[in-house]
XYZ file of C-alpha atoms in Angstrom:
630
model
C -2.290 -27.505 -206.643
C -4.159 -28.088 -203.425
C -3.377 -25.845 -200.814
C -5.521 -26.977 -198.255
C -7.943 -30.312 -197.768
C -9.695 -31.767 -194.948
C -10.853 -35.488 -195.406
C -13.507 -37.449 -193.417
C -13.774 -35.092 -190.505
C -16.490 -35.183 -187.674
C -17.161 -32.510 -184.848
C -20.066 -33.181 -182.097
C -20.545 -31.566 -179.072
C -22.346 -34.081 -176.641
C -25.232 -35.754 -178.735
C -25.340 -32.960 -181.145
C -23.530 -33.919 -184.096
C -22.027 -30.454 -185.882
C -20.915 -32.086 -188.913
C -20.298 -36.014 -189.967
C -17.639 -37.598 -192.626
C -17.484 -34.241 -194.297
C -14.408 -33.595 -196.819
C -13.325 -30.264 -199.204
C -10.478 -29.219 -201.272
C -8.831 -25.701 -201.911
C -7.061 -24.987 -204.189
C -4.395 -21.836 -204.952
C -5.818 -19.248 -206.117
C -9.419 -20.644 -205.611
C -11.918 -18.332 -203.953
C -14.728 -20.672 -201.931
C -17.481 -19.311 -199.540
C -18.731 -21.563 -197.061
C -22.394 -20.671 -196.670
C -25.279 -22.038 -194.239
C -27.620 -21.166 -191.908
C -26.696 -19.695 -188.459
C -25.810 -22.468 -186.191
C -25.071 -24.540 -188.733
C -21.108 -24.785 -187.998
C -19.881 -22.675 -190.164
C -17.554 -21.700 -187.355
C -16.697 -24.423 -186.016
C -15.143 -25.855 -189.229
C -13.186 -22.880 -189.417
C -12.104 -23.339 -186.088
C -11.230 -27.474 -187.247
C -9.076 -26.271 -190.636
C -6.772 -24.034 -187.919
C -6.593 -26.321 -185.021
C -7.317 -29.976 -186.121
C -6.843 -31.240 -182.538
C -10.611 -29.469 -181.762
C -11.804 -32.298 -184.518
C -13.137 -35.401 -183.668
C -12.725 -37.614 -186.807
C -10.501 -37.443 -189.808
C -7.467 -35.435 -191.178
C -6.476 -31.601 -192.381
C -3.690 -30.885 -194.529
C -1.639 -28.378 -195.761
C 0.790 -27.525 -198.757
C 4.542 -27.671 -198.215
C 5.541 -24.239 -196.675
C 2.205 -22.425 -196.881
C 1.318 -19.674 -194.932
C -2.559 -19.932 -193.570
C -3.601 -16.633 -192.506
C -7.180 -16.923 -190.058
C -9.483 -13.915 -188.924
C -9.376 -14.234 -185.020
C -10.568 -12.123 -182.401
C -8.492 -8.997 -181.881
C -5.693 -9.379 -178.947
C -5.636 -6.453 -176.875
C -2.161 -4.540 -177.170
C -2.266 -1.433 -175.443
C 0.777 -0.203 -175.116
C 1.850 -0.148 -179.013
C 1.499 1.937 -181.571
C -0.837 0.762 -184.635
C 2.191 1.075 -186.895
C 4.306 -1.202 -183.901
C 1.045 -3.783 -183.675
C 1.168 -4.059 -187.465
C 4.930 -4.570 -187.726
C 4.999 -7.804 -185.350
C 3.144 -9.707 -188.534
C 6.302 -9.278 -189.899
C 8.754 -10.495 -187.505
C 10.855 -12.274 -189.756
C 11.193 -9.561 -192.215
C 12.388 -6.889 -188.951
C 14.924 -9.906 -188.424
C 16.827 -9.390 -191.519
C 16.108 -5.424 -191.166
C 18.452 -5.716 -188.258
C 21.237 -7.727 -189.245
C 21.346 -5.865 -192.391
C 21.669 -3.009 -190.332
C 24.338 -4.525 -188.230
C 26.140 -5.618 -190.902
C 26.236 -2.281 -192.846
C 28.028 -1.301 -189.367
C 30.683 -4.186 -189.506
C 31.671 -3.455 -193.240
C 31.265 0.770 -192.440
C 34.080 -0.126 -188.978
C 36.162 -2.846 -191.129
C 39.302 -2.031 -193.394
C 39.100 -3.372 -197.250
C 42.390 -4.887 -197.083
C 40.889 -6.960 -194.296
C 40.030 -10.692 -195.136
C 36.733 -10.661 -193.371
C 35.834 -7.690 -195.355
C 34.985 -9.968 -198.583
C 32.826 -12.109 -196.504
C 30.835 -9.690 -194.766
C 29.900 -8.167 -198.352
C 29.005 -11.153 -199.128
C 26.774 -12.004 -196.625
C 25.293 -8.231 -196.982
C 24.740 -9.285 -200.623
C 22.716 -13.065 -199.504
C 20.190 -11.222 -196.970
C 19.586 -8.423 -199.085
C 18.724 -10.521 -201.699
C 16.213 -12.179 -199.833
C 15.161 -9.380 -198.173
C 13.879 -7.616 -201.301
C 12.299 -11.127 -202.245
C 10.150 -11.058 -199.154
C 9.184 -7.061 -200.305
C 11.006 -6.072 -196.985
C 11.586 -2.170 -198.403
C 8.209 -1.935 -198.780
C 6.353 -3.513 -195.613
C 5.459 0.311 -194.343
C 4.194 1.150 -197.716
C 1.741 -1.549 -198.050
C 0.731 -1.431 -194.514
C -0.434 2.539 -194.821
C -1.975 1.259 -198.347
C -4.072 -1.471 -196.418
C -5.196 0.715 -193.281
C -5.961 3.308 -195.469
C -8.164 1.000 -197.420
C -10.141 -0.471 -193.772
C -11.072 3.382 -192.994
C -7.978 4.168 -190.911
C -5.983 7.541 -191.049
C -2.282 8.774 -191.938
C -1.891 9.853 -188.266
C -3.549 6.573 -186.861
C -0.656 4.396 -187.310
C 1.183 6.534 -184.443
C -1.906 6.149 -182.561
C -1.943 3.636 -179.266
C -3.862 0.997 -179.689
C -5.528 1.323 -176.369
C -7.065 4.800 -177.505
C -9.135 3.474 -180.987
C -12.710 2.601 -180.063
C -14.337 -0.799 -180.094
C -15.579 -0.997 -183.825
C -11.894 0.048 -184.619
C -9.993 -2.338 -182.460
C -12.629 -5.095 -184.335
C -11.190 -3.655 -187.881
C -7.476 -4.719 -186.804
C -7.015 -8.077 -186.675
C -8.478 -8.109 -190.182
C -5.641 -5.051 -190.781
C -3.241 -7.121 -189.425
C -3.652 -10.145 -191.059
C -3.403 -8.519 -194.528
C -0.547 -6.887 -194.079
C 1.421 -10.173 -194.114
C -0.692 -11.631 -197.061
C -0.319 -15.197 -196.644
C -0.753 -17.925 -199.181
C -4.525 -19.126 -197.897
C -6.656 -16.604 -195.973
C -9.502 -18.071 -194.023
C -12.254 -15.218 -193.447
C -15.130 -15.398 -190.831
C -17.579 -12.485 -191.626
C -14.485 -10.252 -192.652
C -16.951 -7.120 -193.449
C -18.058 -7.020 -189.201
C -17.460 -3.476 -188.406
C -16.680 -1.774 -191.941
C -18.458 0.753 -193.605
C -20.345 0.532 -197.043
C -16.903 1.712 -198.553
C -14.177 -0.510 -196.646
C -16.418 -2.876 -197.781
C -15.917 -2.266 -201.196
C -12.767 -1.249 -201.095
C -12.174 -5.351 -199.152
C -13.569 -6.337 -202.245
C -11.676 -5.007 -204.380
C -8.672 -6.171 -202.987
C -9.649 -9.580 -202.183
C -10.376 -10.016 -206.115
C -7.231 -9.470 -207.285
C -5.291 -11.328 -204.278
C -2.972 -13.705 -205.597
C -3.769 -16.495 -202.670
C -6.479 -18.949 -202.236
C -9.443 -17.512 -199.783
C -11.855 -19.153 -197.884
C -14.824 -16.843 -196.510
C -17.923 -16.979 -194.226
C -19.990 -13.635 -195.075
C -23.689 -12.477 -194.680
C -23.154 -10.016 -197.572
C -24.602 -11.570 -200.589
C -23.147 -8.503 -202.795
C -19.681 -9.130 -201.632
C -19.957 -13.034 -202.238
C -21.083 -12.794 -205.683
C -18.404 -10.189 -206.510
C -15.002 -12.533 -204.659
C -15.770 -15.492 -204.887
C -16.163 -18.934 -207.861
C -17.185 -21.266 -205.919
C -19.319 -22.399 -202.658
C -19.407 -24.899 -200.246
C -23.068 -25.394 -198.291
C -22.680 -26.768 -195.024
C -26.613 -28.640 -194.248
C -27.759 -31.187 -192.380
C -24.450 -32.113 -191.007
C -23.068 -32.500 -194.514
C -21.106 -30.295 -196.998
C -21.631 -30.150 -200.612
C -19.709 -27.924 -203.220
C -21.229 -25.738 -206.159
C -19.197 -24.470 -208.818
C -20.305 -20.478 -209.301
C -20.790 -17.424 -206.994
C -23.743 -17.549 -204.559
C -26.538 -16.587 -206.878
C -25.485 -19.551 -209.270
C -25.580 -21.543 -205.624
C -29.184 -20.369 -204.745
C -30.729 -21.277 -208.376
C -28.816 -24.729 -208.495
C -30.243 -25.223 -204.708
C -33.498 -24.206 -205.721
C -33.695 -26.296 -208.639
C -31.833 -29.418 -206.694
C -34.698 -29.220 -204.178
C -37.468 -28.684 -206.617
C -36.684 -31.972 -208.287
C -36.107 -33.715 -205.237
C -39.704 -32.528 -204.111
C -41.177 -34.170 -207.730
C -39.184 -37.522 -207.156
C -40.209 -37.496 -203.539
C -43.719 -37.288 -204.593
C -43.686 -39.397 -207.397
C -41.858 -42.261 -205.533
C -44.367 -41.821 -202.696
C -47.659 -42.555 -204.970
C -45.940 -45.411 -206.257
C -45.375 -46.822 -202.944
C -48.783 -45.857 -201.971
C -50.289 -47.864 -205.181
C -47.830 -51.018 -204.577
C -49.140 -50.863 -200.797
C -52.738 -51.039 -201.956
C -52.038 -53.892 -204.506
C -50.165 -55.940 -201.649
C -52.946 -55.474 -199.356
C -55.755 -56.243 -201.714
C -54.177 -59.039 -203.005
C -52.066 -60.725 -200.756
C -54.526 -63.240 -199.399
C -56.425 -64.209 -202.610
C -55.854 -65.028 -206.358
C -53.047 -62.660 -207.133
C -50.818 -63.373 -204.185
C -47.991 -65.052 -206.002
C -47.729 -61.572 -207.474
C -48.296 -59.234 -204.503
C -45.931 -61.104 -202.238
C -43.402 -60.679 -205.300
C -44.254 -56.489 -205.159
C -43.616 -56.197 -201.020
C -40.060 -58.239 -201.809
C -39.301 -54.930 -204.367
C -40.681 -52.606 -202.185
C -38.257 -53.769 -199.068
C -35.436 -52.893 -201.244
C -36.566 -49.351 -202.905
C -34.398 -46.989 -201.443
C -36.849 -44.397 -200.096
C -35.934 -41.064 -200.677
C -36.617 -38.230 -197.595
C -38.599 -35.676 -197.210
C -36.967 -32.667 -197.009
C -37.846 -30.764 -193.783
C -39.043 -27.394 -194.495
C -36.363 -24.753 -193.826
C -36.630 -23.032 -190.058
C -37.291 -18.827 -191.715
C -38.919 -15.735 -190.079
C -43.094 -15.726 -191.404
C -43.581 -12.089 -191.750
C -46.506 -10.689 -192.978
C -47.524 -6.891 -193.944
C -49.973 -5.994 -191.699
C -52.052 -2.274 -192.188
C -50.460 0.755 -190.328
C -52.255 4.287 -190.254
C -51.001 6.690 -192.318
C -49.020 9.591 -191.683
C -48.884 13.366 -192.544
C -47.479 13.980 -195.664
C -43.922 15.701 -194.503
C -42.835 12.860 -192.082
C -39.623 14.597 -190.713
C -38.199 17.828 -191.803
C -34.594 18.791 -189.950
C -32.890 22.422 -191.343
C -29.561 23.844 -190.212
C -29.022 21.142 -187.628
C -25.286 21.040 -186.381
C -24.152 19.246 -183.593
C -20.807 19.014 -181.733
C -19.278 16.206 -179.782
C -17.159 17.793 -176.947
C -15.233 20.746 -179.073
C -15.442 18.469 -182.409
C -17.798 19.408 -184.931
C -19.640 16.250 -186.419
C -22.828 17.784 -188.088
C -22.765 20.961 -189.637
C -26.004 22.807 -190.860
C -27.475 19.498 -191.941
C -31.186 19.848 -193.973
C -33.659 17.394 -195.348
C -37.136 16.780 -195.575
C -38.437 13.242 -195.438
C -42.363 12.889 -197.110
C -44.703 9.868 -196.428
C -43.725 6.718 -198.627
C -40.015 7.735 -198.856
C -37.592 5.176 -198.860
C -34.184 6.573 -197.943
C -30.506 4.808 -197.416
C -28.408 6.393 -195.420
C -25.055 6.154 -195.941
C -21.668 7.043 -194.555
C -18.186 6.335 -193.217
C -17.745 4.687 -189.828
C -17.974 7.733 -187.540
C -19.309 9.954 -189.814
C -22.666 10.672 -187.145
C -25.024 8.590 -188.879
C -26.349 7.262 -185.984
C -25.896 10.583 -183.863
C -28.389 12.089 -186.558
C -30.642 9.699 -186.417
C -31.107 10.196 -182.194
C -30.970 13.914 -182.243
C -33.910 13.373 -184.645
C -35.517 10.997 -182.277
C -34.767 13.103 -179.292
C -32.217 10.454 -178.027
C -29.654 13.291 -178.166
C -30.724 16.695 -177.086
C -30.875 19.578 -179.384
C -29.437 23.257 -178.610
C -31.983 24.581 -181.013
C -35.216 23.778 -182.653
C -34.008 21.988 -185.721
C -35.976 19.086 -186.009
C -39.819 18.371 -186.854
C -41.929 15.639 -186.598
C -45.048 15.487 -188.683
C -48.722 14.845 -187.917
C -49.588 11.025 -187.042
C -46.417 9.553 -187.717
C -45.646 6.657 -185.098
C -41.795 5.962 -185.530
C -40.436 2.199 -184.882
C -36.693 2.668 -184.027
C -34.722 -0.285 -184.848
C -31.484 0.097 -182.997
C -27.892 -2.331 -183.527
C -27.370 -2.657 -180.056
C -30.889 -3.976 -178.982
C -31.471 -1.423 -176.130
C -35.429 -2.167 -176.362
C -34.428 -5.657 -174.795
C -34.201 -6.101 -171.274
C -31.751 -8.608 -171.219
C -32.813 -9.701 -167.581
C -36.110 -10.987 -169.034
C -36.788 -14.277 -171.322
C -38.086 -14.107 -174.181
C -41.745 -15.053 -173.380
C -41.887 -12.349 -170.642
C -40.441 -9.706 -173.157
C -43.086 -10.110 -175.656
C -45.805 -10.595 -172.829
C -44.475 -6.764 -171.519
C -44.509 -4.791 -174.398
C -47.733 -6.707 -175.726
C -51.252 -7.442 -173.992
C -52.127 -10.601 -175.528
C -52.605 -14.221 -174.650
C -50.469 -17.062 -173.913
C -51.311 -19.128 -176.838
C -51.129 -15.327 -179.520
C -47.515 -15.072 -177.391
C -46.539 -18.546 -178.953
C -48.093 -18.415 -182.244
C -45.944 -14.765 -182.842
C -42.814 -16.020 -181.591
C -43.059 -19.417 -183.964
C -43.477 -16.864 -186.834
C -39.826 -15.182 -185.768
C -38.213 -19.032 -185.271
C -38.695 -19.105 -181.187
C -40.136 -22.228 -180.380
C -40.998 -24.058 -177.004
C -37.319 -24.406 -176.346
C -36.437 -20.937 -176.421
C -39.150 -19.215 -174.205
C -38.066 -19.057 -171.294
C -34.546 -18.571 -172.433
C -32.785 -15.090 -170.634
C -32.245 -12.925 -173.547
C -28.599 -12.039 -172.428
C -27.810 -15.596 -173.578
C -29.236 -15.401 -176.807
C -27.055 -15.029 -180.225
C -27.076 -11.609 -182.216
C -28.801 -12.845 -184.990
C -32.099 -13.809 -181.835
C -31.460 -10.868 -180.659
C -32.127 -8.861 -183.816
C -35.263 -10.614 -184.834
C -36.598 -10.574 -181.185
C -36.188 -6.854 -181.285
C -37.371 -6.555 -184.965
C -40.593 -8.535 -183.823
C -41.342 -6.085 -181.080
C -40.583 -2.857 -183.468
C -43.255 -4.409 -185.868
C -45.742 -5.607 -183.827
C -46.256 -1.609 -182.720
C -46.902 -1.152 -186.346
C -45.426 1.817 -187.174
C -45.739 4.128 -190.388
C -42.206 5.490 -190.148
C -39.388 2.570 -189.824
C -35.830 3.871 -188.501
C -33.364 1.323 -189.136
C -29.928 1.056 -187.952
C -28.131 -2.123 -189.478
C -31.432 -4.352 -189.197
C -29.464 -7.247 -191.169
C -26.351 -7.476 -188.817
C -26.132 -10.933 -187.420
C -29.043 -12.448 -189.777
C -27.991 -15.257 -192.327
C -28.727 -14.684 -195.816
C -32.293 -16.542 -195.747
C -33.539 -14.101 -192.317
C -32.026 -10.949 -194.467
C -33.753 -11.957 -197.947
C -37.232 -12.341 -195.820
C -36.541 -8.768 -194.378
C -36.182 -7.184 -197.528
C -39.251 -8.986 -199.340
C -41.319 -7.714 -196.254
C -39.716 -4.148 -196.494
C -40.665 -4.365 -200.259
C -44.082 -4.713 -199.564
C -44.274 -2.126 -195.980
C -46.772 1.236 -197.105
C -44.716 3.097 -194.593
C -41.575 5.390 -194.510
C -38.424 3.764 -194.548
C -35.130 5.175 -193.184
C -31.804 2.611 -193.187
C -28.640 2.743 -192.308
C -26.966 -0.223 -193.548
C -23.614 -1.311 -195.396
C -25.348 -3.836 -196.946
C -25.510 -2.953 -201.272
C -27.624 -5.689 -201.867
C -30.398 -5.155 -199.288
C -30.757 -1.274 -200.490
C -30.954 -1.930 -203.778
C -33.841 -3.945 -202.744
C -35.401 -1.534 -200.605
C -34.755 2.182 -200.996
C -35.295 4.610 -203.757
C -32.899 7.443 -202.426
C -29.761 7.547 -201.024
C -28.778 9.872 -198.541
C -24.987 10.615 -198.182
C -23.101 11.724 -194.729
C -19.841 13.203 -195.943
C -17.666 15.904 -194.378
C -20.399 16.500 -191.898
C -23.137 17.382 -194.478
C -25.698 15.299 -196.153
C -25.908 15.072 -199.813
C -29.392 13.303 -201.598
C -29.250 11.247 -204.922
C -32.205 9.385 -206.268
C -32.120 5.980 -206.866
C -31.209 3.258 -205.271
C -27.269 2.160 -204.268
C -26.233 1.343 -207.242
C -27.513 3.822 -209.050
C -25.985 6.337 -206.592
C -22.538 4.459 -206.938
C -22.849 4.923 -210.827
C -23.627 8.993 -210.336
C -21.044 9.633 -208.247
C -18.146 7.565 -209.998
C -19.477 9.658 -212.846
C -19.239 12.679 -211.246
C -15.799 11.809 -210.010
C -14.592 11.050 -213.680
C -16.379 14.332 -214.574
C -14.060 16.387 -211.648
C -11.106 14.507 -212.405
C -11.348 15.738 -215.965
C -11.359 19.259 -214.874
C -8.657 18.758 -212.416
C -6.488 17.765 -215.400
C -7.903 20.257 -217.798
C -6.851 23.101 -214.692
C -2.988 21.506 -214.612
C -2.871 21.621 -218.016
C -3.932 25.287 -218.494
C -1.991 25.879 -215.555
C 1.081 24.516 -217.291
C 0.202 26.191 -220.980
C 0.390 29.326 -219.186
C 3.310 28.460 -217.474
C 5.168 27.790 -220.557
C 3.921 30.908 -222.598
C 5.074 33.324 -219.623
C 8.161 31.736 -219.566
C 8.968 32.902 -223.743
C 10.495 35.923 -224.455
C 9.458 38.137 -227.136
C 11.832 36.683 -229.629
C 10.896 33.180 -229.332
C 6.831 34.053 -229.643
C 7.847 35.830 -232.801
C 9.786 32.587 -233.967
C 6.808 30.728 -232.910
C 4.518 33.190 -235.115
C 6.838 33.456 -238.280
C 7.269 29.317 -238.252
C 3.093 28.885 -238.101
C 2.865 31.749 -241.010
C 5.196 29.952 -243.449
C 3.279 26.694 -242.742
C -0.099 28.712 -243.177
C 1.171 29.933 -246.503
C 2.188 26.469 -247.487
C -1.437 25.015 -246.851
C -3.506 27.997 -248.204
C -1.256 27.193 -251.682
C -1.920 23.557 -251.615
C -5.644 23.994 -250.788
C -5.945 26.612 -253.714
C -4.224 23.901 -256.880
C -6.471 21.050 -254.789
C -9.516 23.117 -255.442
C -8.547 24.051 -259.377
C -8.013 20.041 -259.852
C -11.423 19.046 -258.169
C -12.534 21.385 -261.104
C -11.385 19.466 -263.457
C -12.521 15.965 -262.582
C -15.060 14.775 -264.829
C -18.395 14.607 -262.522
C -18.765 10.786 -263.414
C -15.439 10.147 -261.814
C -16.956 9.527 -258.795
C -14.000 7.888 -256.935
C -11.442 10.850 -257.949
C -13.736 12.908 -256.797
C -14.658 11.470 -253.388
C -10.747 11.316 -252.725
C -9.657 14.743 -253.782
C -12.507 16.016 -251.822
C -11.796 14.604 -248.583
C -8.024 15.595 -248.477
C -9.159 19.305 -248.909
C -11.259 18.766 -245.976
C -8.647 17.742 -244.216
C -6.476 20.585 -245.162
C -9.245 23.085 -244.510
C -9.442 21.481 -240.833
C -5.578 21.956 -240.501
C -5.630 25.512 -241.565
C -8.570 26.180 -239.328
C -6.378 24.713 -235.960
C -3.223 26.829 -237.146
C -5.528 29.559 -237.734
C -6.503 29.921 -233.796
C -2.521 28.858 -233.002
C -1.511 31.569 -234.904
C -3.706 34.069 -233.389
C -3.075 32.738 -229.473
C 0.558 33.752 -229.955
C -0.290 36.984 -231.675
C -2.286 37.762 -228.563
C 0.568 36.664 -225.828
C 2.982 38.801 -227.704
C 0.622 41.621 -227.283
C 0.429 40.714 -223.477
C 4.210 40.961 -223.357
C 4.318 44.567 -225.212
């Protein structure tokens, strides 16, 4: 069944047409990115499917009765609790909560003999009934399940909203809108804000969701792992591929690869007709040439495709460092009276390539600036080696000043000429049209390569950094990571990002509990050690309870009942020791070429030799616990 269509729809703004005569189909259960590069109008679609009205052209429809759930902006509430925010998704549900309320009242205040009495049971009987249906005795349940999941705590839901922080107050509307889990769920960049393992733990959930979804992300890992199908929005049209987003990329590659051939094939035909017209047009042959130019006015020529827009990075040589790069020991660090680092140590050594991981608020960033200085120390913790030259990459840009345009910023930080200034900036996708553009009005994504540009251009040998993909489409981060691939230097990262650290690092440092732990490997071979070691600990958690509860048991016996115990294993010890004793007289007396007899009677007795041993060690356990109890 389609859930949700839109037919023939059109969006401009001015003389810039967004999108043109573009149609798509959902269906239940179907999970569809929409992918494209930035700009594109990605957004803006989204914005179409929940308010048609913004659309210039065409239609959007919806199932009978379907609930669309969209990924707004978060609507400051201040003076509610999370819990109390969380609940108002659920209005209609806390409807029925009261009156059954009310009318457990009503029955509790009226007599039996009464005849209203039979009629308010039975209306208590109706809204219960669909109460349950709509899960209503378990709304708090799944609501602590969910915020749980996005990296919020037990004691958070009794939390006001005006006290989370900015990153968290970005994590609720996503909260909120899964709490209700609607029927579609249209999802722009739902992993903004979340840590590596909200991330995953988003994932997760999203896979097994009963409803359709429909999801703009920059995370290549968690596209490939949600969702069957994609929609590319390009060149004002939309075109659907059946298959997660690597299937998408190696059917686009291929698609343009023989559009290139036919392009070029078609072209040197047209060139060779051309020729023939114009050598023969005027003389012997004309008959036939002018016959050529009438088939060559009706070839449908096929269009070059304009080279994609992408960031032209190339490695350039950096001087090399001291061997030991960074070396920090025993560093803790408070914020106010709040512990957030304690006795942190690591050494970093030239041509390391290090992820560093962590839960939102877990002082990844806060370590990285009291290694930079950033943050003062209290003691000497942290040092530097010889000839490193560190390029900081931080999320919030502060190496822009936003008063200046872009040409100026590059012209500051750089001596070079005018014509170098324009020739760099092409490379990063600023052209003549974004010069002398004020880089407070520029998008994230700008403003990340602008100050990525800058960072690289100083040409360090010791790269810090923090989130470098946020804001970048998939294209900008894939050109990142191929340039990262090939950097001599020594890489630090913070990202949430799985499949741009597999790419990149080699180790995996872990901020957990306010203590780093170090694991070889990149992501995903960290991910694989530690669900391991996980298993592993479970294990021995259940091999403790069970001990725990043998021991139990056995303390709880009185002497009598051990010796029960001891006399009922003898007799069946005696029992086995006589049947292994006429088994091993009749193996005697097979005849060696009865090979099958043989093979038979031989393998029940070492069976029975096996049971004896186990009853054996039984046996002597309780002999020892009765001694205990002497």
């Amino acid at each position: 069944m389609i859930v949700l269509q839109g037919n023939a729809i059109s969006k401009s703004y001015g003389e810039s047409v967004i999108f043109s005569d573009i149609s798509f189909n959902l269906h239940e259960r179907q999970k569809i990115a929409l992918v494209g590069r930035n700009g594109v109008g990605k957004t803006t679609l989204f914005k179409g499917i929940m308010f048609p009205e913004t659309l210039d052209m065409g239609s959007i429809t919806y199932a009978k009765n379907i609930k669309i759930g969209y990924l707004e902006q978060f609507n400051e509430k201040s003076d509610v609790t999370l819990m109390e925010y969380l609940l108002e998704s659920y209005g209609d549900i806390i409807d029925l909560r009261n009156t059954l309320t009310r009318l457990e009242y009503e029955i509790s205040q009226t007599s039996i003999e009464s005849l209203n009495y039979q009629k308010l049971l039975a209306d208590y009987a109706e809204i219960t009934y669909h109460y349950e249906s709509l899960n209503g005795f378990s709304i708090e349940s799944q609501i602590k399940g969910i915020s749980n999941g996005l990296g919020f705590k037990k004691d958070d839901l009794n939390r006001l909203i005006s006290t989370f922080s900015g990153g968290e107050k970005s994590r609720l509307s996503l909260l909120k809108l899964l709490a209700r889990n609607p029927d579609v769920l249209i999802l722009d960049e739902p992993t903004n804000h979340l840590d590596i393992f909200s991330i995953e733990w988003l994932e997760n959930y999203l896979k097994s969701y009963d409803g359709a979804i429909f999801i703009i992300s920059h995370d290549r890992s968690f596209l490939n792992n949600i969702v069957t199908g994609v929609y590319e929005l390009d060149d004002k049209s939309l075109k659907y591929y059946h298959g997660d987003y690597n299937f998408y990329e190696k059917a686009k590659l291929e698609e343009l690869k023989i559009h290139h051939k036919a392009y070029e094939k078609q072209k040197k035909e047209i060139e060779k007709t051309e020729a023939f017209i114009l050598k023969y047009k005027a003389g012997t042959r004309s008959k036939q040439a002018r016959g050529r130019e009438k088939k060559l006015e009706k070839i449908v020529r096929l269009e070059k495709i304009p080279q994609k827009k992408v960031i032209n990075l190339k490695a350039s040589e950096i001087k090399e460092s001291g061997n030991l790069v960074l070396s920090v020991s025993n560093l803790t660090h408070y914020w106010g009276e709040e512990k957030i680092l304690n006795e942190v140590t690591f050494d970093i050594f030239k041509s390391d390539r290090i992820g560093l991981i962590g839960k939102n608020g877990s002082g990844k960033s806060t370590l990285v600036n009291l290694c930079l200085g950033n943050i003062q120390l209290i003691h000497n913790n942290v040092k530097i080696g010889s000839r490193v030259n560190i390029g900081y990459f931080e999320q919030n840009h502060t190496i822009l000043n936003l008063e200046r345009t872009v040409y100026e910023e590059i012209s500051y930080h750089f001596d070079l000429k005018k014509e170098e200034i324009y020739s760099i900036l092409a490379d990063f996708m600023f052209y003549q049209s974004d010069l002398d553009k004020k880089i407070s009005i520029l998008s994230g994504g700008e403003k990340t390569r602008l100050a990525l540009l800058i960072i690289l251009l100083k040409k360090p040998n010791f790269l810090i950094l923090d989130e470098p993909t946020n804001h970048l489409d998939l294209d900008s981060q894939k050109i990142i990571m191929d340039y990262l691939q090939s950097y001599s230097g020594t890489l630090l990262i913070i990202s949430h990002d799985r499949y741009f650290l597999d790419g990149v690092v080699d180790k995996i440092f872990l901020l957990e509990n306010k203590q780093l732990k170090k694991f070889s490997g990149n992501y995903t071979y960290y991910k694989e050690k530690s669900l391991e070691i996980q298993r592993i600990e479970v294990e021995k958690e259940k091999n403790v309870v069970l001990r725990e509860k043998k021991v139990k048991e056995k303390s709880s016996m009185s002497k009598s009942k051990l010796r029960e115990f001891i006399d009922e294993y003898e007799k069946e010890i005696v029992e086995k020791e006589k049947l292994l004793k006429d088994l091993k007289e009749e193996s005697c007396n097979i005849a060696p070429s009865n090979y099958q007899s043989f093979e038979l009677i031989g393998k029940d007795i070492g069976q029975l030799e096996e049971s004896l041993e186990s009853l054996y060690s039984k046996w002597e356990e309780l002999n020892q616990d009765l001694e205990d109890l002497l």
